Short mmCIF file of C-alpha atoms in Angstrom, two decimals:
data_model
loop_
_atom_site.label_atom_id
_atom_site.label_comp_id
_atom_site.label_asym_id
_atom_site.label_seq_id
_atom_site.Cartn_x
_atom_site.Cartn_y
_atom_site.Cartn_z
CA MET A 1 -137.51 -20.72 -39.13
CA ARG A 2 -138.77 -21.55 -35.64
CA THR A 3 -137.45 -24.85 -34.26
CA ALA A 4 -137.55 -26.80 -31.01
CA THR A 5 -134.76 -29.13 -29.91
CA LEU A 6 -135.04 -31.81 -27.24
CA ASP A 7 -132.04 -33.59 -25.73
CA ILE A 8 -133.01 -36.46 -23.42
CA GLY A 9 -129.91 -37.26 -21.38
CA ASN A 10 -129.04 -39.72 -18.64
CA THR A 11 -129.68 -37.23 -15.84
CA ALA A 12 -131.80 -34.43 -17.36
CA VAL A 13 -133.93 -33.38 -20.31
CA LYS A 14 -132.81 -30.22 -22.10
CA TYR A 15 -135.10 -28.11 -24.27
CA GLY A 16 -134.13 -25.36 -26.70
CA TYR A 17 -136.15 -23.00 -28.88
CA PHE A 18 -134.55 -21.32 -31.90
CA GLU A 19 -135.62 -18.48 -34.15
CA GLY A 20 -133.39 -18.62 -37.20
CA SER A 21 -129.95 -19.56 -35.91
CA GLU A 22 -130.45 -17.86 -32.53
CA LEU A 23 -131.21 -19.84 -29.39
CA ARG A 24 -133.97 -17.79 -27.82
CA TYR A 25 -134.90 -20.05 -24.89
CA ARG A 26 -133.39 -23.05 -23.09
CA ALA A 27 -134.47 -25.09 -20.09
CA THR A 28 -133.06 -28.07 -18.20
CA GLY A 29 -134.74 -30.74 -16.12
CA GLN A 30 -138.01 -30.68 -18.00
CA THR A 31 -140.79 -33.27 -17.74
CA LEU A 32 -142.80 -34.26 -20.79
CA ALA A 33 -145.71 -32.11 -19.62
CA GLU A 34 -143.41 -29.09 -19.20
CA VAL A 35 -141.90 -29.62 -22.65
CA LEU A 36 -145.35 -29.81 -24.23
CA ALA A 37 -146.31 -26.57 -22.49
CA LEU A 38 -143.20 -24.85 -23.86
CA VAL A 39 -143.87 -26.12 -27.38
CA GLN A 40 -147.44 -24.81 -27.16
CA LEU A 41 -146.03 -21.45 -26.02
CA HIS A 42 -143.32 -21.14 -28.67
CA GLN A 43 -145.18 -22.81 -31.57
CA PRO A 44 -142.13 -24.06 -33.50
CA ALA A 45 -142.60 -25.06 -37.12
CA HIS A 46 -140.21 -28.02 -36.81
CA ALA A 47 -138.73 -30.07 -33.96
CA ILE A 48 -136.05 -32.68 -33.30
CA VAL A 49 -135.84 -35.24 -30.49
CA ALA A 50 -132.62 -37.02 -29.47
CA SER A 51 -132.05 -39.40 -26.58
CA VAL A 52 -129.30 -41.46 -24.95
CA ALA A 53 -131.53 -42.62 -22.11
CA GLU A 54 -134.78 -43.96 -23.57
CA PRO A 55 -136.54 -44.41 -26.92
CA THR A 56 -137.75 -41.19 -28.52
CA THR A 57 -141.03 -42.74 -29.68
CA ASP A 58 -143.29 -41.59 -26.83
CA TRP A 59 -141.85 -38.08 -26.79
CA ALA A 60 -142.25 -37.73 -30.56
CA ALA A 61 -145.81 -39.05 -30.45
CA ALA A 62 -146.73 -36.48 -27.80
CA LEU A 63 -145.11 -33.65 -29.79
CA ARG A 64 -146.57 -34.63 -33.14
CA PRO A 65 -149.95 -32.83 -32.77
CA LEU A 66 -148.15 -29.60 -31.81
CA VAL A 67 -145.56 -29.47 -34.61
CA PRO A 68 -146.98 -28.70 -38.08
CA GLY A 69 -143.74 -29.31 -40.00
CA GLN A 70 -140.99 -31.90 -39.73
CA LEU A 71 -140.60 -33.82 -36.48
CA LEU A 72 -137.24 -35.59 -36.58
CA GLU A 73 -136.11 -38.39 -34.28
CA LEU A 74 -132.32 -38.40 -34.43
CA ALA A 75 -130.87 -41.80 -35.37
CA PRO A 76 -127.05 -41.50 -35.60
CA ALA A 77 -126.75 -44.37 -38.09
CA THR A 78 -129.39 -43.17 -40.57
CA THR A 79 -130.30 -39.49 -40.11
CA PRO A 80 -128.79 -37.25 -42.84
CA LEU A 81 -126.14 -34.97 -41.32
CA PRO A 82 -124.31 -31.77 -42.32
CA LEU A 83 -120.98 -33.53 -41.65
CA ARG A 84 -119.51 -36.93 -42.45
CA ASN A 85 -119.86 -39.58 -39.76
CA GLY A 86 -116.63 -41.60 -39.74
CA TYR A 87 -117.52 -43.66 -36.63
CA ALA A 88 -116.99 -47.37 -37.25
CA THR A 89 -120.24 -48.38 -35.48
CA PRO A 90 -122.68 -45.47 -35.99
CA HIS A 91 -125.59 -47.52 -34.63
CA THR A 92 -123.85 -47.47 -31.20
CA LEU A 93 -122.99 -43.77 -31.28
CA GLY A 94 -124.73 -41.57 -28.70
CA ALA A 95 -126.96 -38.90 -30.20
CA ASP A 96 -125.52 -36.29 -27.83
CA ARG A 97 -121.95 -36.94 -29.01
CA LEU A 98 -123.00 -36.61 -32.63
CA ALA A 99 -125.06 -33.46 -32.04
CA ALA A 100 -122.20 -31.80 -30.14
CA ALA A 101 -119.85 -32.60 -33.04
CA VAL A 102 -122.27 -31.05 -35.53
CA GLY A 103 -122.59 -27.92 -33.41
CA ALA A 104 -118.80 -27.69 -33.11
CA ALA A 105 -118.31 -28.09 -36.86
CA TRP A 106 -120.80 -25.31 -37.53
CA LEU A 107 -119.01 -22.96 -35.13
CA HIS A 108 -115.51 -23.85 -36.38
CA PRO A 109 -115.72 -24.80 -40.06
CA ASN A 110 -112.59 -26.21 -41.69
CA GLN A 111 -110.80 -26.56 -38.34
CA ASP A 112 -109.76 -29.57 -36.25
CA ILE A 113 -111.90 -29.61 -33.10
CA LEU A 114 -111.87 -31.48 -29.80
CA VAL A 115 -115.27 -31.50 -28.06
CA ILE A 116 -115.24 -32.21 -24.32
CA ASP A 117 -118.69 -33.04 -22.96
CA ALA A 118 -118.44 -33.31 -19.17
CA GLY A 119 -121.61 -34.83 -17.80
CA THR A 120 -122.61 -38.28 -16.58
CA ALA A 121 -119.67 -39.45 -18.68
CA ILE A 122 -116.68 -37.40 -19.82
CA LYS A 123 -116.67 -37.65 -23.59
CA CYS A 124 -113.82 -36.29 -25.70
CA ASP A 125 -114.61 -36.36 -29.42
CA PHE A 126 -112.57 -35.28 -32.43
CA VAL A 127 -113.95 -33.55 -35.53
CA GLU A 128 -111.39 -33.58 -38.32
CA GLY A 129 -111.16 -30.44 -40.42
CA GLY A 130 -114.60 -29.32 -39.27
CA HIS A 131 -116.22 -31.87 -41.59
CA THR A 132 -115.69 -35.46 -40.32
CA PHE A 133 -116.62 -36.95 -36.95
CA ARG A 134 -113.92 -39.46 -36.05
CA GLY A 135 -114.83 -40.55 -32.50
CA GLY A 136 -112.80 -40.20 -29.34
CA SER A 137 -113.02 -41.42 -25.76
CA ILE A 138 -115.63 -42.05 -23.07
CA GLY A 139 -114.76 -42.09 -19.39
CA PRO A 140 -116.70 -41.91 -16.13
CA GLY A 141 -117.92 -38.48 -15.08
CA LEU A 142 -117.34 -36.93 -11.68
CA ARG A 143 -120.45 -38.35 -10.02
CA LEU A 144 -119.75 -41.83 -11.37
CA ARG A 145 -116.23 -41.69 -9.92
CA PHE A 146 -117.53 -40.75 -6.49
CA GLN A 147 -120.20 -43.45 -6.70
CA ALA A 148 -117.72 -46.13 -7.78
CA LEU A 149 -115.44 -45.48 -4.79
CA HIS A 150 -118.40 -45.75 -2.42
CA THR A 151 -120.04 -48.77 -4.09
CA PHE A 152 -116.96 -50.94 -4.60
CA THR A 153 -115.27 -50.36 -1.25
CA GLY A 154 -116.30 -51.22 2.25
CA ARG A 155 -115.90 -47.94 4.10
CA LEU A 156 -115.43 -44.99 1.75
CA PRO A 157 -118.29 -42.46 1.99
CA LEU A 158 -120.34 -41.22 -0.95
CA LEU A 159 -119.41 -37.62 -1.76
CA GLU A 160 -121.03 -35.13 -4.13
CA VAL A 161 -119.60 -32.86 -6.79
CA PRO A 162 -119.04 -29.41 -5.19
CA ASN A 163 -121.93 -27.00 -5.73
CA ALA A 164 -119.52 -24.14 -6.41
CA PRO A 165 -117.47 -25.10 -9.51
CA SER A 166 -114.63 -22.74 -8.54
CA VAL A 167 -114.10 -24.28 -5.09
CA ALA A 168 -110.43 -25.02 -4.35
CA VAL A 169 -109.52 -28.70 -4.28
CA PRO A 170 -106.34 -29.37 -2.27
CA LEU A 171 -103.74 -31.59 -3.88
CA ILE A 172 -103.01 -33.35 -0.59
CA GLY A 173 -106.08 -34.55 1.26
CA ASP A 174 -105.51 -34.63 5.01
CA ASP A 175 -108.58 -36.73 5.81
CA THR A 176 -110.57 -39.39 3.94
CA GLN A 177 -113.10 -37.03 2.40
CA SER A 178 -110.56 -34.50 1.17
CA ALA A 179 -108.38 -37.35 -0.16
CA ILE A 180 -111.33 -38.67 -2.17
CA ARG A 181 -112.07 -35.20 -3.52
CA SER A 182 -108.44 -34.75 -4.52
CA GLY A 183 -108.34 -38.12 -6.26
CA VAL A 184 -111.61 -37.69 -8.14
CA LEU A 185 -111.58 -33.99 -8.97
CA ASN A 186 -107.86 -33.35 -9.47
CA GLY A 187 -107.52 -36.71 -11.19
CA ALA A 188 -110.31 -35.98 -13.67
CA ALA A 189 -108.90 -32.54 -14.46
CA ALA A 190 -105.42 -34.01 -14.99
CA GLU A 191 -106.88 -36.71 -17.24
CA VAL A 192 -108.69 -34.22 -19.48
CA ASN A 193 -105.67 -31.89 -19.60
CA GLY A 194 -103.53 -34.84 -20.65
CA LEU A 195 -105.91 -35.68 -23.48
CA ILE A 196 -105.96 -32.06 -24.65
CA ASP A 197 -102.14 -31.94 -24.67
CA THR A 198 -101.98 -35.16 -26.67
CA TYR A 199 -104.46 -33.90 -29.27
CA ARG A 200 -102.77 -30.51 -29.54
CA ALA A 201 -99.39 -32.17 -30.13
CA GLN A 202 -100.87 -34.12 -33.04
CA TYR A 203 -103.21 -31.42 -34.40
CA PRO A 204 -101.70 -27.91 -34.17
CA GLY A 205 -104.33 -25.20 -34.29
CA LEU A 206 -106.87 -27.43 -32.58
CA ALA A 207 -110.01 -25.72 -31.24
CA VAL A 208 -111.19 -27.10 -27.88
CA LEU A 209 -114.87 -26.78 -26.98
CA LEU A 210 -116.26 -27.58 -23.53
CA THR A 211 -119.88 -28.39 -22.73
CA GLY A 212 -121.97 -30.51 -20.34
CA GLY A 213 -123.32 -30.21 -16.83
CA ASP A 214 -119.87 -30.23 -15.19
CA ALA A 215 -118.28 -27.81 -17.65
CA GLY A 216 -118.21 -25.14 -14.93
CA PHE A 217 -115.90 -27.32 -12.83
CA PHE A 218 -113.50 -28.07 -15.67
CA GLN A 219 -113.31 -24.65 -17.35
CA PRO A 220 -110.97 -22.95 -14.84
CA ARG A 221 -108.88 -26.12 -14.53
CA LEU A 222 -108.10 -26.76 -18.20
CA LYS A 223 -104.94 -25.44 -19.83
CA GLY A 224 -104.85 -23.20 -22.88
CA TYR A 225 -107.69 -21.43 -24.62
CA ILE A 226 -110.99 -23.26 -24.19
CA PHE A 227 -114.39 -22.28 -25.59
CA ALA A 228 -117.15 -23.05 -23.07
CA ILE A 229 -120.47 -23.53 -24.91
CA PRO A 230 -123.20 -24.88 -22.60
CA GLU A 231 -125.77 -25.09 -25.43
CA LEU A 232 -123.54 -27.00 -27.88
CA VAL A 233 -125.72 -30.14 -28.10
CA LEU A 234 -128.87 -28.08 -28.61
CA LEU A 235 -127.10 -26.04 -31.29
CA GLY A 236 -126.01 -29.22 -33.06
CA LEU A 237 -129.53 -30.64 -32.93
CA HIS A 238 -130.82 -27.43 -34.47
CA ARG A 239 -128.27 -27.64 -37.31
CA ILE A 240 -129.21 -31.29 -37.99
CA LEU A 241 -132.89 -30.35 -38.11
CA VAL A 242 -132.28 -27.40 -40.45
CA HIS A 243 -130.18 -29.63 -42.72
CA ASN A 244 -133.05 -32.12 -43.01
CA VAL A 245 -135.74 -29.49 -43.52
CA GLU A 246 -133.77 -27.72 -46.27
CA ASN A 247 -132.65 -30.86 -48.13
#
């Protein structure tokens, strides 16, 4: 089965093309025209569109003439899923959080899983026993933290996330910029490590999966064994699409 997956995020659009269960091609930062060109090139039989940033209607309408089979617009409250959605308000649940949970459950069946999606927001979501999405936490991502310090103070400069994820961040900043970097970057890493420790204390044997645009920053700074899976949301979208095509 050839499938195309489209994840429309707050900062970028991600495209994936699958043959069977294998992700054969992925791209980030795509415009609608570029996505349509890729779909024409790959000729998927089915496609799925998910968005946290804008309605999926226009994207789906543009894809419709190019997709002969099922074209699914992911709606967390109503789309049939290969796992149970235990979120109290599924109509408010972000499609990316749900797709990442589905991908995690497929990779780690019958296991408790913590999914850390580090992007515009830092989302930590729990999948119980590999079969039930329970929810988790949402906090500001690295760029939002830098922006908040600049926007809501009078004199603090706006800094950027380091281009090199492995760059050393000193604990003690000896000027304003290095103090901001220490507070934002070390603080975020400590926050996520604290959440992981809390989950592991309650759920022994927990699998921890890391994804998102800032995963490269967090991976060397998180304690214990962490699985870094950049394509987790695309994988989850693919599994949701396959579930709907086959059922």
